[in-house]
Short mmCIF file of C-alpha atoms in Angstrom, two decimals:
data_model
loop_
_atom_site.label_atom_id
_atom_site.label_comp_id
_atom_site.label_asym_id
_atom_site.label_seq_id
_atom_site.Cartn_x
_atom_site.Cartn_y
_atom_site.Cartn_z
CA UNK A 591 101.70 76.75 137.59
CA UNK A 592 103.59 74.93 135.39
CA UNK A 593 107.36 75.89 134.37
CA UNK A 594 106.71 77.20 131.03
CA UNK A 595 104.04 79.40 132.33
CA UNK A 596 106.38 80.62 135.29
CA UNK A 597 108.99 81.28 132.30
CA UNK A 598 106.25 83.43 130.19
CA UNK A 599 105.47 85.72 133.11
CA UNK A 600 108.98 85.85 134.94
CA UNK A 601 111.45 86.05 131.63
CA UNK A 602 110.58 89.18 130.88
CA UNK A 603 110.58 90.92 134.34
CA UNK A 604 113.91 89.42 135.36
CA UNK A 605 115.50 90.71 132.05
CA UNK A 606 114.27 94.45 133.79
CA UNK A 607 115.97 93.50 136.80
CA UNK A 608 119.10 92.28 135.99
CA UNK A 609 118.20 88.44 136.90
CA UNK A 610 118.39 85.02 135.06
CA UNK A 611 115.56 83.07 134.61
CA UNK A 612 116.32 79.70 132.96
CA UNK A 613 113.52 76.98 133.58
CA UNK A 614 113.59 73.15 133.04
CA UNK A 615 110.20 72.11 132.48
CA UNK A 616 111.63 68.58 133.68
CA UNK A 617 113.07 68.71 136.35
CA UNK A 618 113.21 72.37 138.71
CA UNK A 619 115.15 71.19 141.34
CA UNK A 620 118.10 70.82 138.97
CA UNK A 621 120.60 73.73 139.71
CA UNK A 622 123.80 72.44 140.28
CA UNK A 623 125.41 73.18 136.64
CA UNK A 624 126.52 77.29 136.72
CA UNK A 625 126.43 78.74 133.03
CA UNK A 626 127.96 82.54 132.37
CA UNK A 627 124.73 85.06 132.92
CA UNK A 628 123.00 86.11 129.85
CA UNK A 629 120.55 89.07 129.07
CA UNK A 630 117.10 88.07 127.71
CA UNK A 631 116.84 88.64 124.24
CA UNK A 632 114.90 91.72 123.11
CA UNK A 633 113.08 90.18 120.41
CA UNK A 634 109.60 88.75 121.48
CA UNK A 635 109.86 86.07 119.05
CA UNK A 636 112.82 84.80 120.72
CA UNK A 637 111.17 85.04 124.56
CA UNK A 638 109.14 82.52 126.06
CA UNK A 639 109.60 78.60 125.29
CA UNK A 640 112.86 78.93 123.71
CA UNK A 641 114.76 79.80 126.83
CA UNK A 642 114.58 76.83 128.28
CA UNK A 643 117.63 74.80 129.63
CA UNK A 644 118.99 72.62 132.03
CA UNK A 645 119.47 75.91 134.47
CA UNK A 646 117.39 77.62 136.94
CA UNK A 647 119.01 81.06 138.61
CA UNK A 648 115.73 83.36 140.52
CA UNK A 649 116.34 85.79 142.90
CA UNK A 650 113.38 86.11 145.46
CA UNK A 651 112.29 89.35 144.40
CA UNK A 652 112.06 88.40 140.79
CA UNK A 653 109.71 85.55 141.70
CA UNK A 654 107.88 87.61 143.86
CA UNK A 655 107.34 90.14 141.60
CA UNK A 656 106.75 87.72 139.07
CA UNK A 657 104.07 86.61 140.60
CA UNK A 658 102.12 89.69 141.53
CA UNK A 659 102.21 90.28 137.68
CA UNK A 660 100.76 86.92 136.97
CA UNK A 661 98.22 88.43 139.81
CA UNK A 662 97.97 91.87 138.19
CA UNK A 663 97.27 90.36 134.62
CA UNK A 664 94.11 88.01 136.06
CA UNK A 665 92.55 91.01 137.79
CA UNK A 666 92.83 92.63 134.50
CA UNK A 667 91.31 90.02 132.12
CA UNK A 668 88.43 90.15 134.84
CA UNK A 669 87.62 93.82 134.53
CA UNK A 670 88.37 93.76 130.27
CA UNK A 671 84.88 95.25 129.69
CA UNK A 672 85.59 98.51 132.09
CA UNK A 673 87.47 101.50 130.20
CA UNK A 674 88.29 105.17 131.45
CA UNK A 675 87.12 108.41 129.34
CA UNK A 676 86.41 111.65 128.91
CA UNK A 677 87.13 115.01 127.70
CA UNK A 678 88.72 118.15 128.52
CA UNK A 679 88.12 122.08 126.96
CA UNK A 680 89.68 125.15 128.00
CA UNK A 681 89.78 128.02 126.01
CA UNK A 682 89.64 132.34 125.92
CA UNK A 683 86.15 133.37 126.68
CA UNK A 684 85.23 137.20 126.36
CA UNK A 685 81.89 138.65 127.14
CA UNK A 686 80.65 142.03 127.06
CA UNK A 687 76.82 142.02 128.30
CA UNK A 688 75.04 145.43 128.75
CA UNK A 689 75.58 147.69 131.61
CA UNK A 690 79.14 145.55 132.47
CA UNK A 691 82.37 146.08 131.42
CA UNK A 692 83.24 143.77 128.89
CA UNK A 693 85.82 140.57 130.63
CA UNK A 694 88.47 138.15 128.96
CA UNK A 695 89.34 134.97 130.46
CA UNK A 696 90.68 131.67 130.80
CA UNK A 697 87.44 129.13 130.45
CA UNK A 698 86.95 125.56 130.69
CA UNK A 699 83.90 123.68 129.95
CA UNK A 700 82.88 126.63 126.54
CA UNK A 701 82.66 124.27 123.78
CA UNK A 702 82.41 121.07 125.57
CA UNK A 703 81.77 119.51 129.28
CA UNK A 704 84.91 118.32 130.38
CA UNK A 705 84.72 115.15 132.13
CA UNK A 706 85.79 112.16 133.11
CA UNK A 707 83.96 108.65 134.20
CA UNK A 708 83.77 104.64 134.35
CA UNK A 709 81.91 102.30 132.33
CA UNK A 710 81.77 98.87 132.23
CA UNK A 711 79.41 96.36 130.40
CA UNK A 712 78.86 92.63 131.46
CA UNK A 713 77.03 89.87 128.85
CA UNK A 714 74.07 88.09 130.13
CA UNK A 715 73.59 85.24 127.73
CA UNK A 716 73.86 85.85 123.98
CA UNK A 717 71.60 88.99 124.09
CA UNK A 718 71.60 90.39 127.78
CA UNK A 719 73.70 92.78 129.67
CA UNK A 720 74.44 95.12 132.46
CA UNK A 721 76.36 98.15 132.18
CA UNK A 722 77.14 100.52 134.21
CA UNK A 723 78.39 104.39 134.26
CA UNK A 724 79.93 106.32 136.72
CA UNK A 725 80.52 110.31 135.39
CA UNK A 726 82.05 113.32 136.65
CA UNK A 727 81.93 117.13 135.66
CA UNK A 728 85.14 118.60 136.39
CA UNK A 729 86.90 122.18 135.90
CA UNK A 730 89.64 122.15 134.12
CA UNK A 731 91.37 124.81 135.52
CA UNK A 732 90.77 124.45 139.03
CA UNK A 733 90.08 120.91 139.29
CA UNK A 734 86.98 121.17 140.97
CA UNK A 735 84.02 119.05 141.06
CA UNK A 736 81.48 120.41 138.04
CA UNK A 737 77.26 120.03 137.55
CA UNK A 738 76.58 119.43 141.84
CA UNK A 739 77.74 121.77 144.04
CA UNK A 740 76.42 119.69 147.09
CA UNK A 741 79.13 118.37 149.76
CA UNK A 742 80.83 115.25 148.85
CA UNK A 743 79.66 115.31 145.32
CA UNK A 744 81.78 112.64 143.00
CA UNK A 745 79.86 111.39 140.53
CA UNK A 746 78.04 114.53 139.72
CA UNK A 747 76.72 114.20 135.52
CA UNK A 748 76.07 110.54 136.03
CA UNK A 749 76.14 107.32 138.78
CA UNK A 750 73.72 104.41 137.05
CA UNK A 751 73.33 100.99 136.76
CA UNK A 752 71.49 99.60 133.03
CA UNK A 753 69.86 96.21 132.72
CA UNK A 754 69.00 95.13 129.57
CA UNK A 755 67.90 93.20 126.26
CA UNK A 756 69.41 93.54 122.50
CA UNK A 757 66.51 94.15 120.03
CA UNK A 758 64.00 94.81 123.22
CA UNK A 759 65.38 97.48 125.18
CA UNK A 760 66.99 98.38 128.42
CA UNK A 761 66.07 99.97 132.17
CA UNK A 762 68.32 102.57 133.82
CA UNK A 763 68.77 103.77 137.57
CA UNK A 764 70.14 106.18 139.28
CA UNK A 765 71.55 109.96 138.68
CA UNK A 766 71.24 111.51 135.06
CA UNK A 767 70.18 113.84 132.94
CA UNK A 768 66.69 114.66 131.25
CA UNK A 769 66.05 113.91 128.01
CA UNK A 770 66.31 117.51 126.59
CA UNK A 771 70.32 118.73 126.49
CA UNK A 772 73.28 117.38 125.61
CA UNK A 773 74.91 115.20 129.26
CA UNK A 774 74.67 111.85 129.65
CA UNK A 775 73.55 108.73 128.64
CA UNK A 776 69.67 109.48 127.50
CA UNK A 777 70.21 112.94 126.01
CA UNK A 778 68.16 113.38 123.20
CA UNK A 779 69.56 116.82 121.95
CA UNK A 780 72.74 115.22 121.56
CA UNK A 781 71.42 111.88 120.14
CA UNK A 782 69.40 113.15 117.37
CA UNK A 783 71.25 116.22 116.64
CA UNK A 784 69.26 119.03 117.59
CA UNK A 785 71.46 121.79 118.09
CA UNK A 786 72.95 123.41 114.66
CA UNK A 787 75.88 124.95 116.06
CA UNK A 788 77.22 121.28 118.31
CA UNK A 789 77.97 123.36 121.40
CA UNK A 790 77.48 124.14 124.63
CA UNK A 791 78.85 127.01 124.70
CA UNK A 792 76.24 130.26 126.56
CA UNK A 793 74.12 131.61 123.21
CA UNK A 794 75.99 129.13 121.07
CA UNK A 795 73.72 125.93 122.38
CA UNK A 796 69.83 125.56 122.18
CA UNK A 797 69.68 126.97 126.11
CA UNK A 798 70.12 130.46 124.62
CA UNK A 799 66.44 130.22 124.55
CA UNK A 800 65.00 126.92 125.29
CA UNK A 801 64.70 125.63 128.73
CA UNK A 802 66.72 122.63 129.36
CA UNK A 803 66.76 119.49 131.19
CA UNK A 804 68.41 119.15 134.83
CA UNK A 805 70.81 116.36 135.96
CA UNK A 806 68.34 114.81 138.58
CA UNK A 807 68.88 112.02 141.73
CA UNK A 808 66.82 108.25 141.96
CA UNK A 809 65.98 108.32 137.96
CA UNK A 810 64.54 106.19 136.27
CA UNK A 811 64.74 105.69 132.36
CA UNK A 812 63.27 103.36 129.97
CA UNK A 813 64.21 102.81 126.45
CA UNK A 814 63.28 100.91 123.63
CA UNK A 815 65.63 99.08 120.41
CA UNK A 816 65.00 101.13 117.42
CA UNK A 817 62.19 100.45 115.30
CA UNK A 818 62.21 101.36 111.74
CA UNK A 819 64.57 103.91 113.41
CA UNK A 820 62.58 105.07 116.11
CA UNK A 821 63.14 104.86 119.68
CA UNK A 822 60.79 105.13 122.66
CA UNK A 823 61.76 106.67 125.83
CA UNK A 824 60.42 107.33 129.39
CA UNK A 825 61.85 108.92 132.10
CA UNK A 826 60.62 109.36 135.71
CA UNK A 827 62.45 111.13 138.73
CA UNK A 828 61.09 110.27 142.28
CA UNK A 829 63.28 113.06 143.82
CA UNK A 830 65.18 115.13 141.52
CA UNK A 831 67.38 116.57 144.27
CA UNK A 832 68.06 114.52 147.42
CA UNK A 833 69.37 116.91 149.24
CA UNK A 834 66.59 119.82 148.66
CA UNK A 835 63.65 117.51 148.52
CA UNK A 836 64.59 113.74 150.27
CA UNK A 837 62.45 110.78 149.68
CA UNK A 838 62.07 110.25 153.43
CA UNK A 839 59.73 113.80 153.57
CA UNK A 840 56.97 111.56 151.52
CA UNK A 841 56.26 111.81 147.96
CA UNK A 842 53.75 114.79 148.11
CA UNK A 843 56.78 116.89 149.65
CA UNK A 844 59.41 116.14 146.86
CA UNK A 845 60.10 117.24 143.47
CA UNK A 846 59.36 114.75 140.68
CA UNK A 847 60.00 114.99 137.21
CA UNK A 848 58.32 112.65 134.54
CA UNK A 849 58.98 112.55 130.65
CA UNK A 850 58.53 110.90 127.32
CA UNK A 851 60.30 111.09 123.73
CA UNK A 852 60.53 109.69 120.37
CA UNK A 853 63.67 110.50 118.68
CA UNK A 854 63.91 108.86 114.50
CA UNK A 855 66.79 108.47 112.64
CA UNK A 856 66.25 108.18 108.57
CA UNK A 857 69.24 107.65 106.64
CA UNK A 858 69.82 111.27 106.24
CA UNK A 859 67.87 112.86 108.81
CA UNK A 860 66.62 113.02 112.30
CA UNK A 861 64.02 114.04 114.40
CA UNK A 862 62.65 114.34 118.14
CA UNK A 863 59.28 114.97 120.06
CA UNK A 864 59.56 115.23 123.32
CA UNK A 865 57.35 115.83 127.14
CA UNK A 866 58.71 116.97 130.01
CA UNK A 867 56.88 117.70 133.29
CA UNK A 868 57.90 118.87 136.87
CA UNK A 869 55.90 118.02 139.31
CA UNK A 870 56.85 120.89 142.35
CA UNK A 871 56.93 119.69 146.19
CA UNK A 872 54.25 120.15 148.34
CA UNK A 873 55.76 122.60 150.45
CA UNK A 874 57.23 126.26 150.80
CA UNK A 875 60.40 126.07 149.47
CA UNK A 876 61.63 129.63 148.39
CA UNK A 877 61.58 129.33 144.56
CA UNK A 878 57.32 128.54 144.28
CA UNK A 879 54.79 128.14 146.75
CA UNK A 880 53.42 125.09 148.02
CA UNK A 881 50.48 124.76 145.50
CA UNK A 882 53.03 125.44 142.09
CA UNK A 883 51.42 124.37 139.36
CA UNK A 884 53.47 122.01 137.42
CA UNK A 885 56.02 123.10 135.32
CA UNK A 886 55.45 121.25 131.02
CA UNK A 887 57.96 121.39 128.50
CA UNK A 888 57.04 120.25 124.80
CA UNK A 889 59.58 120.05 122.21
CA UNK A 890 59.76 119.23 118.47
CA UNK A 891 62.71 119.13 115.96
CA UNK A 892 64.08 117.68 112.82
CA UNK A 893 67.43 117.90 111.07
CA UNK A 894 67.99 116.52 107.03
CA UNK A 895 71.56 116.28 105.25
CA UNK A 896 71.59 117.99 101.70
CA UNK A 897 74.56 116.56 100.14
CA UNK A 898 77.26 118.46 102.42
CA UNK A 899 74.88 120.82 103.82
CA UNK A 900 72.52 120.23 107.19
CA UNK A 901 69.94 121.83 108.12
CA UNK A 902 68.46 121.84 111.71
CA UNK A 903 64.75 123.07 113.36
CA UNK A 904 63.31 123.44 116.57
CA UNK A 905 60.34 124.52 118.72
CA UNK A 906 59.70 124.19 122.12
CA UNK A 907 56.57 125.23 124.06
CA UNK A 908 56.63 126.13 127.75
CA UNK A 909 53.89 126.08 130.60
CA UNK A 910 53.91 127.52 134.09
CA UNK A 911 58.11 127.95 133.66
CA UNK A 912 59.90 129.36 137.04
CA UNK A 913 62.33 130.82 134.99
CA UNK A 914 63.78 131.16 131.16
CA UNK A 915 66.38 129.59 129.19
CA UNK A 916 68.89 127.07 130.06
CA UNK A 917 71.58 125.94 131.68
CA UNK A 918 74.15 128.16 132.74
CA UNK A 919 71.68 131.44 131.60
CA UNK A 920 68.71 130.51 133.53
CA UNK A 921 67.13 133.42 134.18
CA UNK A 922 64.58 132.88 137.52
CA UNK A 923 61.48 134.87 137.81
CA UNK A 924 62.29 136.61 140.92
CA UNK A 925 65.73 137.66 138.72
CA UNK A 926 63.79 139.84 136.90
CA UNK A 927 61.61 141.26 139.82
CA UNK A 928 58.89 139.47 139.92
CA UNK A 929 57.41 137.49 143.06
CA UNK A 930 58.25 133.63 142.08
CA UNK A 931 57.58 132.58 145.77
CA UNK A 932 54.14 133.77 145.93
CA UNK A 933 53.24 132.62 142.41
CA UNK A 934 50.85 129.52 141.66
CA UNK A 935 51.83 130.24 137.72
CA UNK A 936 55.39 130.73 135.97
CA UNK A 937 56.31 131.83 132.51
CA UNK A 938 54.29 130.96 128.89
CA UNK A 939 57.10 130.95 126.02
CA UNK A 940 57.54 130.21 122.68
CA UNK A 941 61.10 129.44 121.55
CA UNK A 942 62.17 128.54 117.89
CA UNK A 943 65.47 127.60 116.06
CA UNK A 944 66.75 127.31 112.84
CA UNK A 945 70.51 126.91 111.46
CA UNK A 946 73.01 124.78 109.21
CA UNK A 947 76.33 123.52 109.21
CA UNK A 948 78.61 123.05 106.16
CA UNK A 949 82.36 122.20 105.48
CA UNK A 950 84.55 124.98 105.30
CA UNK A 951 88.36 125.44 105.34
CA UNK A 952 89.41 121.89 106.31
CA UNK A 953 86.70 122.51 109.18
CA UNK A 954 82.96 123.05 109.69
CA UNK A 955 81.49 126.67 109.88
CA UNK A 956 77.75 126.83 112.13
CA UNK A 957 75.23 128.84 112.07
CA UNK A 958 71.70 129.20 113.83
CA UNK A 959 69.78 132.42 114.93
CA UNK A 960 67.23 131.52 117.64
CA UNK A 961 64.24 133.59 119.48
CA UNK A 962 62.09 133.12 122.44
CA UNK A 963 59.00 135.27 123.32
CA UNK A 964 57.63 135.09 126.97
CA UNK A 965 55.25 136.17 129.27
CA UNK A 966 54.90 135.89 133.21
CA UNK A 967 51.02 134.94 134.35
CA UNK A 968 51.83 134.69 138.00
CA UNK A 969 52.48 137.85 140.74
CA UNK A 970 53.92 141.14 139.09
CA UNK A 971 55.86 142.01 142.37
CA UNK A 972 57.99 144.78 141.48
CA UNK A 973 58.74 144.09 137.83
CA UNK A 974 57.92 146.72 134.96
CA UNK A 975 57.14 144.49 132.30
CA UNK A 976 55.31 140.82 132.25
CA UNK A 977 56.33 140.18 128.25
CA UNK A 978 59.64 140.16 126.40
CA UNK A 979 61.63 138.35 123.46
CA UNK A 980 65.05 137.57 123.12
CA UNK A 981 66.71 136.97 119.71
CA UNK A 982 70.30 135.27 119.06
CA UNK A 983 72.62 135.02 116.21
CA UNK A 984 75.66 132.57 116.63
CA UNK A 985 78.80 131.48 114.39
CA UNK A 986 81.29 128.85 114.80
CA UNK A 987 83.92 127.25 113.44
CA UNK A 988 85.58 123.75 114.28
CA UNK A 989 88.62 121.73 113.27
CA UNK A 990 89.61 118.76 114.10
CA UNK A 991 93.77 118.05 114.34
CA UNK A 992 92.29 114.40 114.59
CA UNK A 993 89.73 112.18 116.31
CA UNK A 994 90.41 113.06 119.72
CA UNK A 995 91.72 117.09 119.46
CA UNK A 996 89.83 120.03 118.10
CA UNK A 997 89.51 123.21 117.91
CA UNK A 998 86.97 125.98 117.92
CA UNK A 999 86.30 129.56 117.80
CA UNK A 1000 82.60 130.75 118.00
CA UNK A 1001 80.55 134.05 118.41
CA UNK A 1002 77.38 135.24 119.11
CA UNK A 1003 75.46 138.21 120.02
CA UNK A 1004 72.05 138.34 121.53
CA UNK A 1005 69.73 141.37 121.98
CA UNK A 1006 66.15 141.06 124.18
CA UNK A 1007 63.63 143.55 125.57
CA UNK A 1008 60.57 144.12 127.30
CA UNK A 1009 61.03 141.74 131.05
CA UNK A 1010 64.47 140.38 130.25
CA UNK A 1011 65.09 144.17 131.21
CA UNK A 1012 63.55 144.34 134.07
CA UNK A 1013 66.47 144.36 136.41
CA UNK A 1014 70.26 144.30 135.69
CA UNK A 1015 70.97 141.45 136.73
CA UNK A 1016 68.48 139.65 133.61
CA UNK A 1017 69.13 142.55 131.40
CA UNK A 1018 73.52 141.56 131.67
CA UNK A 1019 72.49 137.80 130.55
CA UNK A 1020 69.84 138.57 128.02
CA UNK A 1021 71.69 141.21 126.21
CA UNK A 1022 75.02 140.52 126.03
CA UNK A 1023 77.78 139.50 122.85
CA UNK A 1024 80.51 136.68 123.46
CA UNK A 1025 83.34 135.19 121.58
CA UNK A 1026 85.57 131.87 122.24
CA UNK A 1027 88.25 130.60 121.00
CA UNK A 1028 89.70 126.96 122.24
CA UNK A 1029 91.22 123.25 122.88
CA UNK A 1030 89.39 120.19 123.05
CA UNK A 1031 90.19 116.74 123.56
CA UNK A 1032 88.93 113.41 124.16
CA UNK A 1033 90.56 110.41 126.32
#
C-alpha cells in the first residue's frame, strides 16, 4: 500500500482516536523531527493528500484499526450488489364474526406481510445474471417466524436462486410462492394488479373468496421478457411441502403442483389468465384419500385506468377444491362437516370480483364487493348442506406520510349461507364484519 493510500484510510480514523497521522510519501522511516499535535481538519476537502509532511506519529492501534477498515471497505465493494429490505405493519384489528363475541387487538401483518430478506444480483456478460433472494415472514409483535410453522424455519416466504437472460427470460429454484396471491417474486396478483382494494388484509384481499396460491418447497419457475407487454410463465413444484410429502417417498407419494400464466400490461391497463393444478400424493394422508382427484384452479382478470379512476375484475373457477377461500380464511371441507378424508372429489365454485380505487383526501379510498358460490361433490358426512354463497363488501382508505410510511384504515363485512353454516367453526369465518386501522413501513 502506498503512503498516500495508508493516509486516505488512516487520517480519518486517527482524528476519532485522538492520534496523528502525518505521512511522507518519500521517505516513512523519517521520524526524528517532533511537531506540536494537531487535530485533523473536519472539512473533507481539506483530508487526504494535503496532510502530508515530513512527520509520521501512529499508534499501533490506529494502524491496526486502520487496516481492518481498508479490509472492511474491500469486503464491501465485493458484496455492492446485495441490499437488506422489507416491511413492517402493525395495527388495531377488531372482528366480530357470528356466534363470537366481537375482539379488539393489536395485529401485525393486516394490511401488509411484514418481512424482511436478502437479495443480491451478479452480471454475467453484458446481458446475463444471477440473483438471488432469501425472504422471511416475521410477526411483528412477537418476533416470530411467519408463513412455515415447521422447526427451524428461516427463510420461510422465499430461499431461491435465478439464472438468467435480458430480453429472453430467466429460471428460478427453490421455495416460493404460486402464481396466484400477492408473496414473492412470481406473484401475479400483485404484478398485474388484481386486487382492487391492495391488501391483504382477511375480506379486504381477493382470498375473501378466491382460493389462493401456497408458498411451496423445490419450485421451479420459468419466465419470459415481455412481449408487446406480455409475459409467459410456468411454474412446477416437485414437492410442495418437504416435510409432509419428501422427495425421497418417490414422486407418486408427494404433492406436486404445476401452473401456467400470462399476465399483459397496456399502457393503462392490465390483465392475467392463469392455471393452477395440484397434483395430491399417492397416499392416505388425513386431508384426501389416496386416489384425490386433482385439485384445478383457473383464473381471469383485467384492470384499466380512467383518468384518476381504476377499475378492477376477476373470475376464478375451481375443480375438485379441498377447501374454500384463501389464505388465512381457508375454510377445509371437513370444517364444515363433511368427510374430506374419504372423498375422491372436493368443492366446484364460482368466485367473481369487481371494485375501483380513486384519490381521495390526500389518500386513496377502495372499494370491491366480491361473491363465491360453491358446492361439495364428494362424501356428505355429517354436513346439512352441500351448496352455499358468500358475498363481501370492503372499504379502505390509504395515505402515504411518504414513500416508505403509510397508513390505512379498512372495513368490510361479509354475510354467507347455505354450507358455510354448516358448523360454527365455518359459519364464525364466513359471516363475520372487521375493521383495521394501521402503520406501515418499508426498509
Amino acid at each position: 500500500m502506498t503512503a498516500e493510500g495508508l493516509s486516505h484510510v488512516g487520517a480519518p480514523l486517527c482524528a476519532s482516536l485522538g492520534c496523528d497521522l502525518v505521512l511522507n510519501p518519500t521517505n516513512l522511516t523519517n521520524h526524528t523531527k517532533k511537531e506540536k499535535p494537531r487535530t485533523a481538519p473536519t472539512d473533507p476537502a481539506v483530508r487526504g493528500p494535503t496532510m502530508h509532511t515530513t512527520q509520521l506519529r501512529i499508534s499501533a492501534l490506529a494502524l491496526a484499526t486502520s487496516l481492518a477498515a481498508l479490509g472492511a471497505a474491500s469486503t464491501s465493494a465485493l458484496a455492492a450488489e446485495t441490499e437488506i429490505y422489507g416491511q413492517i405493519d402493525t395495527g388495531f384489528y377488531a372482528v366480530d364474526s357470528k356466534g363470537k363475541n366481537p375482539t379488539l387487538e393489536m395485529k401485525p401483518s393486516i394490511d401488509v406481510s411484514s418481512y424482511w430478506g436478502l437479495r443480491g444480483r451478479e452480471s454475467l456478460g453484458e446481458t446475463g445474471y444471477v440473483h438471488f433472494v432469501l425472504e422471511s415472514g416475521f410477526e411483528g409483535d412477537t418476533g416470530r417466524v411467519a408463513n412455515d410453522a415447521r422447526a427451524g424455519a428461516l427463510f420461510s416466504r422465499e430461499a431461491m436462486v435465478v439464472i438468467g437472460r435480458e430480453g429472453t427470460g430467466e429460471i428460478a429454484l427453490g421455495r416460493t410462492a404460486g402464481f396466484l396471491g400477492s408473496t414473492g417474486t412470481y406473484a401475479q396478483w400483485a404484478a398485474t394488479g388484481m386486487n382492487p382494494l391492495a391488501s391483504n388484509a382477511p375480506d379486504a384481499a381477493l382470498a375473501g373468496v378466491f382460493q389462493s396460491s401456497p408458498i411451496m418447497d423445490n419450485a421451479i419457475v420459468v419466465k419470459s421478457a415481455p412481449i408487446h407487454g406480455v409475459t409467459l410463465l410456468g411454474q412446477f413444484s416437485n414437492s410442495t411441502n418437504q416435510a409432509t410429502y419428501p422427495e425421497s417417498e418417490g414422486f407418486s407419494n408427494t404433492e406436486h403442483l404445476y401452473a401456467l400464466a400470462a399476465g399483459w400490461k397496456g399502457e393503462n391497463a392490465t390483465a392475467l389468465l392463469a392455471w393452477q393444478m395440484i397434483d395430491y400424493a399417492n397416499a392416505a394422508n388425513g386431508p384426501q384419500p389416496h386416489d384425490a382427484k386433482p385439485t384445478h384452479n383457473i383464473f381471469a382478470g383485467a384492470s384499466r385506468g380512467f383518468g384518476d379512476l381504476r377499475v378492477h375484475v376477476a373470475y376464478q373457477h375451481l375443480e375438485n377444491a379441498r377447501g374454500m377461500l384463501g389464505v388465512p380464511s381457508v375454510i377445509s371441507a371437513s370444517s364444515m362437516g363433511f368427510d374430506g378424508a374419504a372423498s375422491r372429489e372436493g368443492f366446484r365454485a364460482d368466485a367473481f370480483s369487481i371494485g375501483a380505487n380513486a384519490p381521495l383526501l390526500g389518500g386513496r379510498l377502495h372499494g370491491s364487493v366480491k361473491v363465491v358460490t360453491g358446492e361439495w361433490r364428494g362424501e356428505r358426512g355429517a354436513a346439512a348442506d352441500t351448496e352455499g354463497e358468500r358475498w363481501v363488501g370492503a372499504l379502505r382508505w390509504a395515505y402515504r406520510f411518504s414513500k416508505r410510511t403509510g397508513f390505512y384504515v379498512l372495513g368490510t363485512y361479509a354475510y354467507a349461507n347455505g354450507m358455510f353454516e354448516n358448523t360454527d367453526a365455518s359459519n364464525a369465518i364466513a359471516n363475520r364484519a372487521t375493521a383495521a386501522a394501521g402503520l406501515t413501513h418499508k426498509f
